[in-house]
């Protein structure tokens, strides 16, 4: 890593941010009940878990590759696998998460004080 310049560090940071987002999507999907996906008319929890586990593993491999292998972060970031992993996590977070959110137990809140328009 001694041959890295400022731009390499920037692209490595992008790989780390992508991995963090993929991890967030995976952890969030673990908290959603199985029936919530069908109720929200989304793909099954099993399919989303497989997609997000693969995306997180790919993201982790590409985030540590510049250190472990001395690979160029710019070249890694432009590959199809890290882009596909990022897109999978982005689709979950932007589309599926908001759709299944209302079906989570207590909506992620501690109390059960709900009015007709939300918590009060």
mmCIF file of N, CA and C in Angstrom:
data_model
loop_
_atom_site.group_PDB
_atom_site.id
_atom_site.type_symbol
_atom_site.label_atom_id
_atom_site.label_comp_id
_atom_site.label_asym_id
_atom_site.label_seq_id
_atom_site.Cartn_x
_atom_site.Cartn_y
_atom_site.Cartn_z
ATOM 1 N N UNK A 1 0.814 -1.191 0.000
ATOM 2 C CA UNK A 1 0.000 0.000 0.000
ATOM 3 C C UNK A 1 0.856 1.253 0.000
ATOM 4 N N UNK A 2 2.152 1.099 0.006
ATOM 5 C CA UNK A 2 3.006 2.272 0.060
ATOM 6 C C UNK A 2 2.990 3.053 -1.249
ATOM 7 N N UNK A 3 2.571 2.421 -2.361
ATOM 8 C CA UNK A 3 2.540 3.098 -3.638
ATOM 9 C C UNK A 3 1.215 3.797 -3.917
ATOM 10 N N UNK A 4 0.358 3.930 -2.915
ATOM 11 C CA UNK A 4 -0.946 4.555 -3.112
ATOM 12 C C UNK A 4 -0.817 6.066 -3.162
ATOM 13 N N UNK A 5 -1.598 6.684 -4.020
ATOM 14 C CA UNK A 5 -1.685 8.136 -4.024
ATOM 15 C C UNK A 5 -3.041 8.549 -3.448
ATOM 16 N N UNK A 6 -3.312 9.822 -3.435
ATOM 17 C CA UNK A 6 -4.540 10.329 -2.821
ATOM 18 C C UNK A 6 -5.777 9.774 -3.520
ATOM 19 N N UNK A 7 -5.734 9.663 -4.824
ATOM 20 C CA UNK A 7 -6.872 9.152 -5.578
ATOM 21 C C UNK A 7 -7.150 7.688 -5.246
ATOM 22 N N UNK A 8 -6.086 6.905 -5.035
ATOM 23 C CA UNK A 8 -6.263 5.507 -4.638
ATOM 24 C C UNK A 8 -6.970 5.410 -3.288
ATOM 25 N N UNK A 9 -6.596 6.269 -2.357
ATOM 26 C CA UNK A 9 -7.256 6.263 -1.057
ATOM 27 C C UNK A 9 -8.728 6.650 -1.171
ATOM 28 N N UNK A 10 -9.034 7.584 -2.057
ATOM 29 C CA UNK A 10 -10.428 7.991 -2.272
ATOM 30 C C UNK A 10 -11.256 6.822 -2.795
ATOM 31 N N UNK A 11 -10.750 6.118 -3.794
ATOM 32 C CA UNK A 11 -11.499 4.996 -4.351
ATOM 33 C C UNK A 11 -11.562 3.822 -3.372
ATOM 34 N N UNK A 12 -10.554 3.663 -2.543
ATOM 35 C CA UNK A 12 -10.604 2.636 -1.512
ATOM 36 C C UNK A 12 -11.687 2.985 -0.483
ATOM 37 N N UNK A 13 -11.799 4.272 -0.160
ATOM 38 C CA UNK A 13 -12.863 4.719 0.740
ATOM 39 C C UNK A 13 -14.238 4.424 0.134
ATOM 40 N N UNK A 14 -14.387 4.604 -1.172
ATOM 41 C CA UNK A 14 -15.657 4.268 -1.827
ATOM 42 C C UNK A 14 -15.969 2.775 -1.709
ATOM 43 N N UNK A 15 -14.952 1.936 -1.831
ATOM 44 C CA UNK A 15 -15.153 0.493 -1.663
ATOM 45 C C UNK A 15 -15.590 0.164 -0.231
ATOM 46 N N UNK A 16 -15.018 0.839 0.742
ATOM 47 C CA UNK A 16 -15.379 0.610 2.146
ATOM 48 C C UNK A 16 -16.801 1.101 2.411
ATOM 49 N N UNK A 17 -17.172 2.244 1.865
ATOM 50 C CA UNK A 17 -18.540 2.762 2.031
ATOM 51 C C UNK A 17 -19.548 1.818 1.387
ATOM 52 N N UNK A 18 -19.222 1.285 0.216
ATOM 53 C CA UNK A 18 -20.117 0.322 -0.448
ATOM 54 C C UNK A 18 -20.281 -0.926 0.410
ATOM 55 N N UNK A 19 -19.177 -1.410 0.994
ATOM 56 C CA UNK A 19 -19.262 -2.576 1.876
ATOM 57 C C UNK A 19 -20.124 -2.276 3.101
ATOM 58 N N UNK A 20 -19.992 -1.092 3.672
ATOM 59 C CA UNK A 20 -20.815 -0.721 4.830
ATOM 60 C C UNK A 20 -22.301 -0.694 4.451
ATOM 61 N N UNK A 21 -22.604 -0.199 3.274
ATOM 62 C CA UNK A 21 -23.997 -0.153 2.826
ATOM 63 C C UNK A 21 -24.543 -1.562 2.588
ATOM 64 N N UNK A 22 -23.738 -2.435 2.033
ATOM 65 C CA UNK A 22 -24.163 -3.819 1.819
ATOM 66 C C UNK A 22 -24.387 -4.534 3.150
ATOM 67 N N UNK A 23 -23.541 -4.254 4.114
ATOM 68 C CA UNK A 23 -23.708 -4.838 5.447
ATOM 69 C C UNK A 23 -24.973 -4.310 6.110
ATOM 70 N N UNK A 24 -25.240 -3.018 5.978
ATOM 71 C CA UNK A 24 -26.454 -2.421 6.533
ATOM 72 C C UNK A 24 -27.695 -3.079 5.943
ATOM 73 N N UNK A 25 -27.708 -3.287 4.635
ATOM 74 C CA UNK A 25 -28.854 -3.920 3.985
ATOM 75 C C UNK A 25 -29.045 -5.345 4.502
ATOM 76 N N UNK A 26 -27.955 -6.088 4.661
ATOM 77 C CA UNK A 26 -28.057 -7.456 5.162
ATOM 78 C C UNK A 26 -28.589 -7.497 6.588
ATOM 79 N N UNK A 27 -28.044 -6.666 7.454
ATOM 80 C CA UNK A 27 -28.486 -6.645 8.851
ATOM 81 C C UNK A 27 -29.951 -6.223 8.946
ATOM 82 N N UNK A 28 -30.348 -5.243 8.150
ATOM 83 C CA UNK A 28 -31.743 -4.805 8.167
ATOM 84 C C UNK A 28 -32.669 -5.915 7.696
ATOM 85 N N UNK A 29 -32.249 -6.661 6.690
ATOM 86 C CA UNK A 29 -33.116 -7.733 6.182
ATOM 87 C C UNK A 29 -33.307 -8.845 7.213
ATOM 88 N N UNK A 30 -32.366 -8.990 8.126
ATOM 89 C CA UNK A 30 -32.503 -9.998 9.174
ATOM 90 C C UNK A 30 -33.620 -9.657 10.162
ATOM 91 N N UNK A 31 -33.952 -8.375 10.291
ATOM 92 C CA UNK A 31 -34.957 -7.942 11.269
ATOM 93 C C UNK A 31 -36.382 -7.961 10.724
ATOM 94 N N UNK A 32 -36.530 -8.266 9.447
ATOM 95 C CA UNK A 32 -37.855 -8.247 8.823
ATOM 96 C C UNK A 32 -38.475 -9.645 8.908
ATOM 97 N N UNK A 33 -39.734 -9.748 9.351
ATOM 98 C CA UNK A 33 -40.391 -11.055 9.391
ATOM 99 C C UNK A 33 -40.561 -11.643 7.987
ATOM 100 N N UNK A 34 -40.617 -12.957 7.911
ATOM 101 C CA UNK A 34 -40.713 -13.652 6.633
ATOM 102 C C UNK A 34 -41.964 -13.235 5.861
ATOM 103 N N UNK A 35 -43.087 -13.110 6.536
ATOM 104 C CA UNK A 35 -44.350 -12.792 5.863
ATOM 105 C C UNK A 35 -44.419 -11.357 5.359
ATOM 106 N N UNK A 36 -43.548 -10.487 5.833
ATOM 107 C CA UNK A 36 -43.588 -9.085 5.428
ATOM 108 C C UNK A 36 -43.285 -8.921 3.947
ATOM 109 N N UNK A 37 -42.415 -9.751 3.417
ATOM 110 C CA UNK A 37 -42.060 -9.635 2.006
ATOM 111 C C UNK A 37 -43.254 -9.957 1.115
ATOM 112 N N UNK A 38 -43.985 -11.019 1.447
ATOM 113 C CA UNK A 38 -45.169 -11.370 0.658
ATOM 114 C C UNK A 38 -46.263 -10.325 0.829
ATOM 115 N N UNK A 39 -46.428 -9.808 2.047
ATOM 116 C CA UNK A 39 -47.445 -8.790 2.287
ATOM 117 C C UNK A 39 -47.141 -7.506 1.527
ATOM 118 N N UNK A 40 -45.869 -7.210 1.305
ATOM 119 C CA UNK A 40 -45.472 -6.003 0.580
ATOM 120 C C UNK A 40 -45.294 -6.268 -0.918
ATOM 121 N N UNK A 41 -45.636 -7.467 -1.356
ATOM 122 C CA UNK A 41 -45.512 -7.874 -2.768
ATOM 123 C C UNK A 41 -44.068 -7.775 -3.265
ATOM 124 N N UNK A 42 -43.148 -8.272 -2.458
ATOM 125 C CA UNK A 42 -41.724 -8.294 -2.830
ATOM 126 C C UNK A 42 -41.271 -9.745 -2.929
ATOM 127 N N UNK A 43 -40.056 -9.953 -3.432
ATOM 128 C CA UNK A 43 -39.494 -11.298 -3.501
ATOM 129 C C UNK A 43 -39.365 -11.865 -2.090
ATOM 130 N N UNK A 44 -39.165 -13.163 -1.982
ATOM 131 C CA UNK A 44 -39.130 -13.825 -0.682
ATOM 132 C C UNK A 44 -37.919 -13.389 0.143
ATOM 133 N N UNK A 45 -38.038 -13.580 1.448
ATOM 134 C CA UNK A 45 -36.933 -13.249 2.350
ATOM 135 C C UNK A 45 -35.725 -14.116 2.032
ATOM 136 N N UNK A 46 -35.964 -15.377 1.702
ATOM 137 C CA UNK A 46 -34.866 -16.293 1.394
ATOM 138 C C UNK A 46 -34.053 -15.771 0.198
ATOM 139 N N UNK A 47 -34.737 -15.325 -0.849
ATOM 140 C CA UNK A 47 -34.035 -14.808 -2.015
ATOM 141 C C UNK A 47 -33.251 -13.544 -1.674
ATOM 142 N N UNK A 48 -33.871 -12.633 -0.907
ATOM 143 C CA UNK A 48 -33.173 -11.408 -0.538
ATOM 144 C C UNK A 48 -31.987 -11.694 0.367
ATOM 145 N N UNK A 49 -32.116 -12.686 1.237
ATOM 146 C CA UNK A 49 -30.990 -13.042 2.102
ATOM 147 C C UNK A 49 -29.823 -13.579 1.269
ATOM 148 N N UNK A 50 -30.116 -14.426 0.284
ATOM 149 C CA UNK A 50 -29.057 -14.956 -0.576
ATOM 150 C C UNK A 50 -28.375 -13.822 -1.336
ATOM 151 N N UNK A 51 -29.175 -12.938 -1.927
ATOM 152 C CA UNK A 51 -28.627 -11.819 -2.693
ATOM 153 C C UNK A 51 -27.750 -10.937 -1.806
ATOM 154 N N UNK A 52 -28.242 -10.605 -0.610
ATOM 155 C CA UNK A 52 -27.507 -9.684 0.252
ATOM 156 C C UNK A 52 -26.290 -10.327 0.905
ATOM 157 N N UNK A 53 -26.337 -11.621 1.173
ATOM 158 C CA UNK A 53 -25.151 -12.312 1.698
ATOM 159 C C UNK A 53 -24.055 -12.327 0.642
ATOM 160 N N UNK A 54 -24.418 -12.663 -0.594
ATOM 161 C CA UNK A 54 -23.428 -12.658 -1.677
ATOM 162 C C UNK A 54 -22.875 -11.243 -1.888
ATOM 163 N N UNK A 55 -23.749 -10.234 -1.862
ATOM 164 C CA UNK A 55 -23.307 -8.853 -2.047
ATOM 165 C C UNK A 55 -22.352 -8.432 -0.936
ATOM 166 N N UNK A 56 -22.636 -8.827 0.298
ATOM 167 C CA UNK A 56 -21.779 -8.456 1.420
ATOM 168 C C UNK A 56 -20.426 -9.158 1.347
ATOM 169 N N UNK A 57 -20.422 -10.415 0.954
ATOM 170 C CA UNK A 57 -19.149 -11.144 0.816
ATOM 171 C C UNK A 57 -18.304 -10.531 -0.295
ATOM 172 N N UNK A 58 -18.935 -10.217 -1.423
ATOM 173 C CA UNK A 58 -18.209 -9.573 -2.519
ATOM 174 C C UNK A 58 -17.681 -8.209 -2.077
ATOM 175 N N UNK A 59 -18.522 -7.442 -1.385
ATOM 176 C CA UNK A 59 -18.096 -6.131 -0.906
ATOM 177 C C UNK A 59 -16.933 -6.227 0.060
ATOM 178 N N UNK A 60 -16.971 -7.215 0.946
ATOM 179 C CA UNK A 60 -15.869 -7.398 1.897
ATOM 180 C C UNK A 60 -14.580 -7.774 1.169
ATOM 181 N N UNK A 61 -14.679 -8.668 0.198
ATOM 182 C CA UNK A 61 -13.491 -9.091 -0.548
ATOM 183 C C UNK A 61 -12.862 -7.919 -1.288
ATOM 184 N N UNK A 62 -13.689 -7.088 -1.897
ATOM 185 C CA UNK A 62 -13.154 -5.953 -2.652
ATOM 186 C C UNK A 62 -12.680 -4.821 -1.730
ATOM 187 N N UNK A 63 -13.238 -4.721 -0.535
ATOM 188 C CA UNK A 63 -12.797 -3.684 0.395
ATOM 189 C C UNK A 63 -11.429 -3.995 0.997
ATOM 190 N N UNK A 64 -11.116 -5.274 1.173
ATOM 191 C CA UNK A 64 -9.820 -5.635 1.752
ATOM 192 C C UNK A 64 -8.770 -5.956 0.696
ATOM 193 N N UNK A 65 -9.155 -6.096 -0.563
ATOM 194 C CA UNK A 65 -8.202 -6.459 -1.620
ATOM 195 C C UNK A 65 -7.063 -5.459 -1.789
ATOM 196 N N UNK A 66 -7.312 -4.143 -1.689
ATOM 197 C CA UNK A 66 -6.169 -3.234 -1.836
ATOM 198 C C UNK A 66 -5.090 -3.447 -0.773
ATOM 199 N N UNK A 67 -5.489 -3.843 0.419
ATOM 200 C CA UNK A 67 -4.523 -4.061 1.493
ATOM 201 C C UNK A 67 -3.921 -5.462 1.381
ATOM 202 N N UNK A 68 -4.770 -6.465 1.180
ATOM 203 C CA UNK A 68 -4.310 -7.851 1.179
ATOM 204 C C UNK A 68 -3.515 -8.196 -0.078
ATOM 205 N N UNK A 69 -3.953 -7.690 -1.226
ATOM 206 C CA UNK A 69 -3.319 -8.068 -2.482
ATOM 207 C C UNK A 69 -2.504 -6.949 -3.119
ATOM 208 N N UNK A 70 -2.637 -5.755 -2.597
ATOM 209 C CA UNK A 70 -1.943 -4.620 -3.187
ATOM 210 C C UNK A 70 -2.551 -4.188 -4.513
ATOM 211 N N UNK A 71 -3.808 -4.550 -4.744
ATOM 212 C CA UNK A 71 -4.476 -4.218 -6.001
ATOM 213 C C UNK A 71 -4.867 -2.747 -6.028
ATOM 214 N N UNK A 72 -5.024 -2.233 -7.208
ATOM 215 C CA UNK A 72 -5.428 -0.840 -7.371
ATOM 216 C C UNK A 72 -6.911 -0.682 -7.069
ATOM 217 N N UNK A 73 -7.283 0.199 -6.136
ATOM 218 C CA UNK A 73 -8.700 0.388 -5.822
ATOM 219 C C UNK A 73 -9.515 0.894 -7.002
ATOM 220 N N UNK A 74 -8.885 1.667 -7.881
ATOM 221 C CA UNK A 74 -9.607 2.178 -9.043
ATOM 222 C C UNK A 74 -10.009 1.025 -9.957
ATOM 223 N N UNK A 75 -9.091 0.122 -10.213
ATOM 224 C CA UNK A 75 -9.390 -1.033 -11.060
ATOM 225 C C UNK A 75 -10.441 -1.930 -10.413
ATOM 226 N N UNK A 76 -10.359 -2.099 -9.098
ATOM 227 C CA UNK A 76 -11.337 -2.932 -8.403
ATOM 228 C C UNK A 76 -12.729 -2.323 -8.458
ATOM 229 N N UNK A 77 -12.811 -1.019 -8.266
ATOM 230 C CA UNK A 77 -14.101 -0.337 -8.237
ATOM 231 C C UNK A 77 -14.802 -0.375 -9.585
ATOM 232 N N UNK A 78 -14.046 -0.458 -10.650
ATOM 233 C CA UNK A 78 -14.637 -0.466 -11.985
ATOM 234 C C UNK A 78 -15.044 -1.862 -12.454
ATOM 235 N N UNK A 79 -14.826 -2.880 -11.629
ATOM 236 C CA UNK A 79 -15.231 -4.237 -11.984
ATOM 237 C C UNK A 79 -16.739 -4.411 -11.867
ATOM 238 N N UNK A 80 -17.246 -5.453 -12.493
ATOM 239 C CA UNK A 80 -18.687 -5.687 -12.516
ATOM 240 C C UNK A 80 -19.196 -6.209 -11.166
ATOM 241 N N UNK A 81 -18.406 -6.996 -10.456
ATOM 242 C CA UNK A 81 -18.891 -7.588 -9.204
ATOM 243 C C UNK A 81 -19.155 -6.558 -8.102
ATOM 244 N N UNK A 82 -18.237 -5.628 -7.817
ATOM 245 C CA UNK A 82 -18.561 -4.661 -6.768
ATOM 246 C C UNK A 82 -19.702 -3.735 -7.158
ATOM 247 N N UNK A 83 -19.830 -3.439 -8.437
ATOM 248 C CA UNK A 83 -20.942 -2.595 -8.887
ATOM 249 C C UNK A 83 -22.262 -3.340 -8.716
ATOM 250 N N UNK A 84 -22.294 -4.620 -9.089
ATOM 251 C CA UNK A 84 -23.512 -5.421 -8.937
ATOM 252 C C UNK A 84 -23.883 -5.586 -7.466
ATOM 253 N N UNK A 85 -22.893 -5.782 -6.605
ATOM 254 C CA UNK A 85 -23.163 -5.922 -5.171
ATOM 255 C C UNK A 85 -23.741 -4.633 -4.603
ATOM 256 N N UNK A 86 -23.188 -3.502 -5.012
ATOM 257 C CA UNK A 86 -23.690 -2.209 -4.554
ATOM 258 C C UNK A 86 -25.116 -1.979 -5.038
ATOM 259 N N UNK A 87 -25.390 -2.309 -6.288
ATOM 260 C CA UNK A 87 -26.737 -2.120 -6.843
ATOM 261 C C UNK A 87 -27.745 -2.998 -6.118
ATOM 262 N N UNK A 88 -27.377 -4.231 -5.792
ATOM 263 C CA UNK A 88 -28.290 -5.117 -5.063
ATOM 264 C C UNK A 88 -28.647 -4.525 -3.704
ATOM 265 N N UNK A 89 -27.653 -4.022 -2.980
ATOM 266 C CA UNK A 89 -27.914 -3.407 -1.676
ATOM 267 C C UNK A 89 -28.726 -2.134 -1.834
ATOM 268 N N UNK A 90 -28.448 -1.364 -2.869
ATOM 269 C CA UNK A 90 -29.186 -0.123 -3.095
ATOM 270 C C UNK A 90 -30.646 -0.399 -3.417
ATOM 271 N N UNK A 91 -30.916 -1.430 -4.203
ATOM 272 C CA UNK A 91 -32.303 -1.791 -4.520
ATOM 273 C C UNK A 91 -33.036 -2.213 -3.256
ATOM 274 N N UNK A 92 -32.368 -3.010 -2.415
ATOM 275 C CA UNK A 92 -33.016 -3.407 -1.163
ATOM 276 C C UNK A 92 -33.324 -2.185 -0.302
ATOM 277 N N UNK A 93 -32.341 -1.314 -0.119
ATOM 278 C CA UNK A 93 -32.525 -0.172 0.779
ATOM 279 C C UNK A 93 -33.511 0.859 0.230
ATOM 280 N N UNK A 94 -33.566 1.024 -1.081
ATOM 281 C CA UNK A 94 -34.429 2.050 -1.667
ATOM 282 C C UNK A 94 -35.838 1.564 -1.974
ATOM 283 N N UNK A 95 -36.003 0.267 -2.234
ATOM 284 C CA UNK A 95 -37.302 -0.243 -2.646
ATOM 285 C C UNK A 95 -37.920 -1.207 -1.637
ATOM 286 N N UNK A 96 -37.185 -2.217 -1.265
ATOM 287 C CA UNK A 96 -37.743 -3.271 -0.404
ATOM 288 C C UNK A 96 -37.873 -2.806 1.036
ATOM 289 N N UNK A 97 -36.842 -2.173 1.567
ATOM 290 C CA UNK A 97 -36.866 -1.746 2.977
ATOM 291 C C UNK A 97 -38.058 -0.848 3.298
ATOM 292 N N UNK A 98 -38.333 0.195 2.495
ATOM 293 C CA UNK A 98 -39.510 1.017 2.805
ATOM 294 C C UNK A 98 -40.827 0.253 2.679
ATOM 295 N N UNK A 99 -40.879 -0.731 1.771
ATOM 296 C CA UNK A 99 -42.113 -1.485 1.579
ATOM 297 C C UNK A 99 -42.396 -2.443 2.731
ATOM 298 N N UNK A 100 -41.358 -3.060 3.282
ATOM 299 C CA UNK A 100 -41.569 -4.017 4.367
ATOM 300 C C UNK A 100 -41.477 -3.375 5.740
ATOM 301 N N UNK A 101 -41.067 -2.121 5.799
ATOM 302 C CA UNK A 101 -40.918 -1.418 7.076
ATOM 303 C C UNK A 101 -42.159 -1.417 7.949
ATOM 304 N N UNK A 102 -43.354 -1.154 7.394
ATOM 305 C CA UNK A 102 -44.554 -1.151 8.237
ATOM 306 C C UNK A 102 -44.895 -2.505 8.853
ATOM 307 N N UNK A 103 -44.330 -3.587 8.307
ATOM 308 C CA UNK A 103 -44.647 -4.921 8.817
ATOM 309 C C UNK A 103 -43.680 -5.393 9.895
ATOM 310 N N UNK A 104 -42.661 -4.588 10.190
ATOM 311 C CA UNK A 104 -41.756 -4.947 11.278
ATOM 312 C C UNK A 104 -42.501 -4.834 12.597
ATOM 313 N N UNK A 105 -42.114 -5.636 13.556
ATOM 314 C CA UNK A 105 -42.756 -5.602 14.871
ATOM 315 C C UNK A 105 -42.509 -4.253 15.522
ATOM 316 N N UNK A 106 -43.571 -3.584 15.960
ATOM 317 C CA UNK A 106 -43.540 -2.260 16.603
ATOM 318 C C UNK A 106 -42.951 -1.193 15.698
ATOM 319 N N UNK A 107 -42.766 -1.486 14.426
ATOM 320 C CA UNK A 107 -42.220 -0.491 13.524
ATOM 321 C C UNK A 107 -40.838 -0.017 13.941
ATOM 322 N N UNK A 108 -40.147 -0.798 14.771
ATOM 323 C CA UNK A 108 -38.825 -0.415 15.234
ATOM 324 C C UNK A 108 -38.857 0.536 16.415
ATOM 325 N N UNK A 109 -40.034 0.787 16.993
ATOM 326 C CA UNK A 109 -40.157 1.727 18.114
ATOM 327 C C UNK A 109 -40.434 0.958 19.408
ATOM 328 N N UNK A 110 -40.144 1.589 20.505
ATOM 329 C CA UNK A 110 -40.304 0.930 21.790
ATOM 330 C C UNK A 110 -41.737 0.834 22.278
ATOM 331 N N UNK A 111 -42.572 1.802 22.013
ATOM 332 C CA UNK A 111 -43.914 1.813 22.556
ATOM 333 C C UNK A 111 -44.968 1.398 21.549
ATOM 334 N N UNK A 112 -46.203 1.307 22.032
ATOM 335 C CA UNK A 112 -47.295 0.934 21.139
ATOM 336 C C UNK A 112 -48.311 2.061 21.023
ATOM 337 N N UNK A 113 -47.909 3.276 21.345
ATOM 338 C CA UNK A 113 -48.827 4.409 21.259
ATOM 339 C C UNK A 113 -48.893 4.883 19.818
ATOM 340 N N UNK A 114 -49.857 4.378 19.089
ATOM 341 C CA UNK A 114 -50.019 4.732 17.698
ATOM 342 C C UNK A 114 -51.368 5.401 17.497
ATOM 343 N N UNK A 115 -51.350 6.521 16.816
ATOM 344 C CA UNK A 115 -52.583 7.192 16.439
ATOM 345 C C UNK A 115 -52.923 6.858 14.990
ATOM 346 N N UNK A 116 -53.972 7.448 14.451
ATOM 347 C CA UNK A 116 -54.364 7.122 13.081
ATOM 348 C C UNK A 116 -53.339 7.609 12.051
ATOM 349 N N UNK A 117 -52.479 8.564 12.424
ATOM 350 C CA UNK A 117 -51.493 9.094 11.494
ATOM 351 C C UNK A 117 -50.065 8.811 11.919
ATOM 352 N N UNK A 118 -49.852 7.892 12.832
ATOM 353 C CA UNK A 118 -48.521 7.563 13.290
ATOM 354 C C UNK A 118 -48.389 7.675 14.797
ATOM 355 N N UNK A 119 -47.160 7.637 15.288
ATOM 356 C CA UNK A 119 -46.955 7.676 16.741
ATOM 357 C C UNK A 119 -47.289 9.066 17.306
ATOM 358 N N UNK A 120 -47.680 9.073 18.587
ATOM 359 C CA UNK A 120 -47.971 10.350 19.280
ATOM 360 C C UNK A 120 -47.398 10.329 20.644
#
